[in-house]
Coordinates of C-alpha atoms in Angstrom, one line a residue:
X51 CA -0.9 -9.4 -16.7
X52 CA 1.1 -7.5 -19.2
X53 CA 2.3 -3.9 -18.3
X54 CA 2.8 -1.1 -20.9
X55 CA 5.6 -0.2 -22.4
X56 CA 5.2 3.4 -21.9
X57 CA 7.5 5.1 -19.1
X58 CA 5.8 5.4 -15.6
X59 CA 5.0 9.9 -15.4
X60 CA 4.9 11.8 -12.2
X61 CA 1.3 12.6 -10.8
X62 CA 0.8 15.7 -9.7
X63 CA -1.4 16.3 -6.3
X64 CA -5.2 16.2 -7.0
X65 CA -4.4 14.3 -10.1
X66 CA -7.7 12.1 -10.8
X67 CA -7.5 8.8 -12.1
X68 CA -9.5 6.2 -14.0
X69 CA -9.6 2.8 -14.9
X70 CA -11.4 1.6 -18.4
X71 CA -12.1 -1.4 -18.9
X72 CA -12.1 -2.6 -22.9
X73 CA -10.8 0.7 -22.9
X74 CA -8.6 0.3 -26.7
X75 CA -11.3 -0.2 -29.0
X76 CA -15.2 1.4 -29.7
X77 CA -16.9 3.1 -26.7
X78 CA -14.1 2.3 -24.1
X79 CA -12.0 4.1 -26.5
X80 CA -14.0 6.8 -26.6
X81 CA -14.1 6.9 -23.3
X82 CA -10.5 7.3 -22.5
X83 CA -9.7 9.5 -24.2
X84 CA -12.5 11.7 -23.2
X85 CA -12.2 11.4 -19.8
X86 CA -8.0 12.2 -20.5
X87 CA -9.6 15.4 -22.0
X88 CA -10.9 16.2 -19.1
X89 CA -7.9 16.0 -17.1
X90 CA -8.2 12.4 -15.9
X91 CA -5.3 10.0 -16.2
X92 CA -6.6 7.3 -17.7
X93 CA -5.1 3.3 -17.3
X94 CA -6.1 1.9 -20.4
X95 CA -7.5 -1.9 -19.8
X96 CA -7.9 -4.3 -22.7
X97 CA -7.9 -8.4 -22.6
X98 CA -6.0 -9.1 -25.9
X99 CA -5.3 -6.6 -28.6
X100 CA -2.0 -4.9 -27.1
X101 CA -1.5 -2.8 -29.7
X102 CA -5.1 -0.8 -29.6
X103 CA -3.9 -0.4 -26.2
X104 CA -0.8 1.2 -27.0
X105 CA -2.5 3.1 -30.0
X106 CA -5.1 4.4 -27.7
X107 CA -2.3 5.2 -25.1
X108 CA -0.1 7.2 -27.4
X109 CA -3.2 9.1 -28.8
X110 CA -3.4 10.1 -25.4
X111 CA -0.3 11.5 -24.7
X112 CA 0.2 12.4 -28.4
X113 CA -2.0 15.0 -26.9
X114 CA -0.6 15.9 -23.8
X115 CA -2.6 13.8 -21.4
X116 CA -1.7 10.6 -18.9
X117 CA -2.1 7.1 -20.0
X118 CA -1.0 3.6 -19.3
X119 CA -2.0 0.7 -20.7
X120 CA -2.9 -2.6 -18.8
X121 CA -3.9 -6.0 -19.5
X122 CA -6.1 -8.0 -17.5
X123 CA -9.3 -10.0 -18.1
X124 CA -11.9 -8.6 -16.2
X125 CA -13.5 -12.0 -15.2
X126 CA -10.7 -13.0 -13.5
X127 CA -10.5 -11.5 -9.9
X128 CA -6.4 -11.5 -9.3
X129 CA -5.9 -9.9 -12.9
X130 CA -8.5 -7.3 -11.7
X131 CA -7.0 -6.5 -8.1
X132 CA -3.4 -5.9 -9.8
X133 CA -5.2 -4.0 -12.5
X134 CA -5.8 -2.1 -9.6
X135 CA -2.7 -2.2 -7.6
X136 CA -1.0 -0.6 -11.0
X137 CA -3.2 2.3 -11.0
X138 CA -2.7 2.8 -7.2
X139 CA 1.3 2.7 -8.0
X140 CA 1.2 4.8 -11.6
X141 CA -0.6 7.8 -10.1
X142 CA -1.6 7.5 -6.5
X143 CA -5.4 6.2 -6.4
X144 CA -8.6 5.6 -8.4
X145 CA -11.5 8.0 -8.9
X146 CA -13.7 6.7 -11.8
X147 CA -14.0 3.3 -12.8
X148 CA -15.9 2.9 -16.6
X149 CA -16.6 -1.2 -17.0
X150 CA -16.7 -0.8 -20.8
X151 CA -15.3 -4.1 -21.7
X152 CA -18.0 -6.4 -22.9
X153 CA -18.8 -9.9 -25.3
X154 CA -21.8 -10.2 -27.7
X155 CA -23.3 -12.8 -29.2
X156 CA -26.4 -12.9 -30.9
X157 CA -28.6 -16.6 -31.9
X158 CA -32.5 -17.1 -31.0
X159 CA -32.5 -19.0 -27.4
X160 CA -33.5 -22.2 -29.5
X161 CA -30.1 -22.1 -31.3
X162 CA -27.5 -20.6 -29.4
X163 CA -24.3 -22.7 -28.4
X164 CA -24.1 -22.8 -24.7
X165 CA -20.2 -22.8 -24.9
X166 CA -20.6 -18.8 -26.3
X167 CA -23.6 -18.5 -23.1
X168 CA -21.4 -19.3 -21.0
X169 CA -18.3 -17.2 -22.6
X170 CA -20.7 -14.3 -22.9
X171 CA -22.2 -13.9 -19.3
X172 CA -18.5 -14.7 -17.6
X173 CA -17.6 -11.6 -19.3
X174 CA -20.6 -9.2 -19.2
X175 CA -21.8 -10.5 -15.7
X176 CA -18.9 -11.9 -13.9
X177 CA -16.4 -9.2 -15.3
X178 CA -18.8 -6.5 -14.1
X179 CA -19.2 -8.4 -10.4
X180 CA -15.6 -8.3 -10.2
X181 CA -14.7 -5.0 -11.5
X182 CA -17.3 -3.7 -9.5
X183 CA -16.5 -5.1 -6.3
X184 CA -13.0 -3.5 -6.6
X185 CA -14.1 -0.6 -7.6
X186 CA -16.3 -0.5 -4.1
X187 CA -13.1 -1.3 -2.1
X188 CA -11.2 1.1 -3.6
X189 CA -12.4 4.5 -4.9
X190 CA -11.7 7.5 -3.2
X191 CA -14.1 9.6 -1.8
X192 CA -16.1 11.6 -4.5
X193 CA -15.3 8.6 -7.1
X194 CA -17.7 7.1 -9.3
X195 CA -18.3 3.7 -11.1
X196 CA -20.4 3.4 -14.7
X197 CA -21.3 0.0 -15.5
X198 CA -22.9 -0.9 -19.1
X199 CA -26.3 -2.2 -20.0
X200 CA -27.6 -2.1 -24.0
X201 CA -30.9 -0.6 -24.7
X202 CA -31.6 -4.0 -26.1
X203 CA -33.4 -4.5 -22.7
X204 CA -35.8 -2.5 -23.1
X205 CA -36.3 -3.1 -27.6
X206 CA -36.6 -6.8 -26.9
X207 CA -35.0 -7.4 -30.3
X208 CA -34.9 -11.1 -31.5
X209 CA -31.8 -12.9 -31.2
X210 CA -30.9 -10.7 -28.3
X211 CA -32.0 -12.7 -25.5
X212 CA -28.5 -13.9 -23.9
X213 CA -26.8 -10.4 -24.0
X214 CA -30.3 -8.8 -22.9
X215 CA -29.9 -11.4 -20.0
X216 CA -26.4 -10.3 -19.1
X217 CA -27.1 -6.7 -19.4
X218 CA -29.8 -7.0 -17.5
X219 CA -28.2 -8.4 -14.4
X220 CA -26.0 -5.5 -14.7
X221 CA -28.8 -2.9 -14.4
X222 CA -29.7 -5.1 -11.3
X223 CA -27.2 -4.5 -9.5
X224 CA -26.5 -0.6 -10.0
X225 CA -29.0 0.6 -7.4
X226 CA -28.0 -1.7 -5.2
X227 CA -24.6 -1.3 -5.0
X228 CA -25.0 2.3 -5.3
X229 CA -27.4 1.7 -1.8
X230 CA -24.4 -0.4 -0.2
X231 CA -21.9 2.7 -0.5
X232 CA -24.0 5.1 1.3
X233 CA -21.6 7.5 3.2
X234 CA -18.3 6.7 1.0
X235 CA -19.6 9.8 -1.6
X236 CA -19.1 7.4 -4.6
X237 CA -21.8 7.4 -6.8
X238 CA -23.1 4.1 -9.4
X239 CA -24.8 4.4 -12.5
X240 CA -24.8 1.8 -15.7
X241 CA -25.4 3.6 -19.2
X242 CA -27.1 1.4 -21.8
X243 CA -26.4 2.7 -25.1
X244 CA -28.4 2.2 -28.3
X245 CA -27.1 1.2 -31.8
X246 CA -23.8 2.7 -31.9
X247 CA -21.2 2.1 -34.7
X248 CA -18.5 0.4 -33.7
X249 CA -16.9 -3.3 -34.3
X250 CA -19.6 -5.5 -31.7
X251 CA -22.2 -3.9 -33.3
X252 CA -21.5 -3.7 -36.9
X253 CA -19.7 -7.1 -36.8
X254 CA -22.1 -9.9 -38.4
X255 CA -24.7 -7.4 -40.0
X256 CA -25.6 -7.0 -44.0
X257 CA -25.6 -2.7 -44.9
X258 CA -29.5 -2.9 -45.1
X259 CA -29.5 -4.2 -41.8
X260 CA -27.4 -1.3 -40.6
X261 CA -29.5 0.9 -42.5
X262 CA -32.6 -0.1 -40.7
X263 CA -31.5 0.7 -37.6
X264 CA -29.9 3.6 -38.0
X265 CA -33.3 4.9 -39.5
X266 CA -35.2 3.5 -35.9
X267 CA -34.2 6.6 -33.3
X268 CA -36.2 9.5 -34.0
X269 CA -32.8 11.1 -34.4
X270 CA -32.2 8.9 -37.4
X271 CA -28.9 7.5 -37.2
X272 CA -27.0 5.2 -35.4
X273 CA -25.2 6.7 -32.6
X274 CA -21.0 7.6 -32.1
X275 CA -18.7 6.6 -29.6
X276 CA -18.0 10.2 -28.6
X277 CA -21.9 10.3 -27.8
X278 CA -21.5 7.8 -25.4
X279 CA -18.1 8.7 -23.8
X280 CA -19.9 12.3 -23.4
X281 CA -22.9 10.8 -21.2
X282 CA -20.2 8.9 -19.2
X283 CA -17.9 11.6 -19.0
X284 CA -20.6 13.8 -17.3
X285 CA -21.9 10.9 -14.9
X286 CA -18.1 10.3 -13.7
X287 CA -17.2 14.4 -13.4
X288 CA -18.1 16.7 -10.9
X289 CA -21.3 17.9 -13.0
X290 CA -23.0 14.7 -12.9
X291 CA -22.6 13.7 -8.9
X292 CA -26.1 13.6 -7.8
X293 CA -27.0 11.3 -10.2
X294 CA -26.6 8.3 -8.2
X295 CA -28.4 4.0 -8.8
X296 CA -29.7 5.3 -12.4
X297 CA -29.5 3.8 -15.7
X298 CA -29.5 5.9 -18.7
X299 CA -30.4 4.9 -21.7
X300 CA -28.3 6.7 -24.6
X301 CA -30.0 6.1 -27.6
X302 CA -31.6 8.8 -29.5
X303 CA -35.4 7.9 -28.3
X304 CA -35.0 4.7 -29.5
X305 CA -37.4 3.7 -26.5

């Protein structure tokens, strides 16, 4: 696991801290720096792409707030635990945990490659297992985790059905884990967004195909990353506490 470059800064008492996984690029991007809006110090996760990281961490403090960037793949359990430790030794603790990072790959059942099954569901599935299970060790009191599901669950697109069957295990286990941590005051909730425009969507499909989507929501238009960071800011903040084993689906009234 790769540290960030940027200089470790003093947390202040009451400081709150997240974690975002896939937290460079799209929605986790969004995210973070939403949730540093907020207040939140945010440790920027990503598996790869360093320099989103950095870019997302600098936009960050470009603007006054607190960011670090981390690498770890969220599959693998000892990456994950010193993702973790980092956080616990940059600022103190962990309040919000936002499991953004995610892998999709689209064929009919018939036709898919098992090799990208396989890569897909050790990501989406296994990734949110293990973030999730230290998130449940490790959040402070009042802390929250938010998963991510797809509205695809619910559309039953074609081509969809090995992502649908990852996301779905996540929705599974949201209640349930939210059940286990009765008395530790942390809530869990998954959001599953709709069509939103950013590089795992848009990646693979002609502009008419675009188009038609966009046109599906009764809002008419495919949705932003801010939209989502918005819904997950206000499940992770003070605001959205009592909302507790739900998923929402943020998605214009697509279903």
């Amino acid at each position: 696991m790769t540290p960030s470059t940027q200089p470790n800064q003093p947390a202040p008492a009451g400081l709150r801290v997240a974690i975002v996984t896939g937290g460079s690029r799209g929605i986790g991007r969004a995210v973070s720096q939403q949730l540093a809006r907020d207040g939140l110090a945010v440790v920027v996760n990503y598996a790869r792409d360093a320099a989103s990281a950095e870019d997302t961490v600098a936009a960050i403090t470009g603007a006054g707030g607190r960011a670090v960037a981390v690498q770890a793949d969220v599959a693998d359990e000892k990456e994950v635990a010193a993702l973790f430790d980092r956080a616990e030794a940059e600022y103190g603790g962990v309040d919000v945990v936002v499991n953004a990072a995610g892998r999709m790959t689209l064929s009919t059942v018939a036709d898919l490659d098992l090799a990208a099954l396989d890569a897909m569901h050790r990501t989406n599935i296994r990734g949110t297992f293990v973030v999730a299970q230290q998130a449940a060790r490790r959040l402070r009191a009042g802390g929250s985790l938010v998963t991510f599901s797809t509205s695809v669950v619910g559309t039953q697109f074609p081509e969809y059905g090995a992502y649908v069957a990852s996301k779905a295990a996540v929705e599974g286990m949201t209640l349930i884990l939210a059940r286990e941590l009765r008395g530790r005051d942390v809530t869990v909730n998954t959001v599953a967004p709709g069509p939103t425009a950013t590089d795992l969507f848009l990646d693979g499909k002609t502009p008419e195909q675009i188009d038609r989507l966009s046109k599906i929501p009764p809002l008419e238009r495919l949705g932003r990353p801010e939209d989502i960071a918005e819904v997950v800011a206000f499940l992770s903040g003070p605001a959205g506490h009592w909302v507790n084993g739900q998923v929402l689906r943020a998605n214009g009234g697509l279903v």
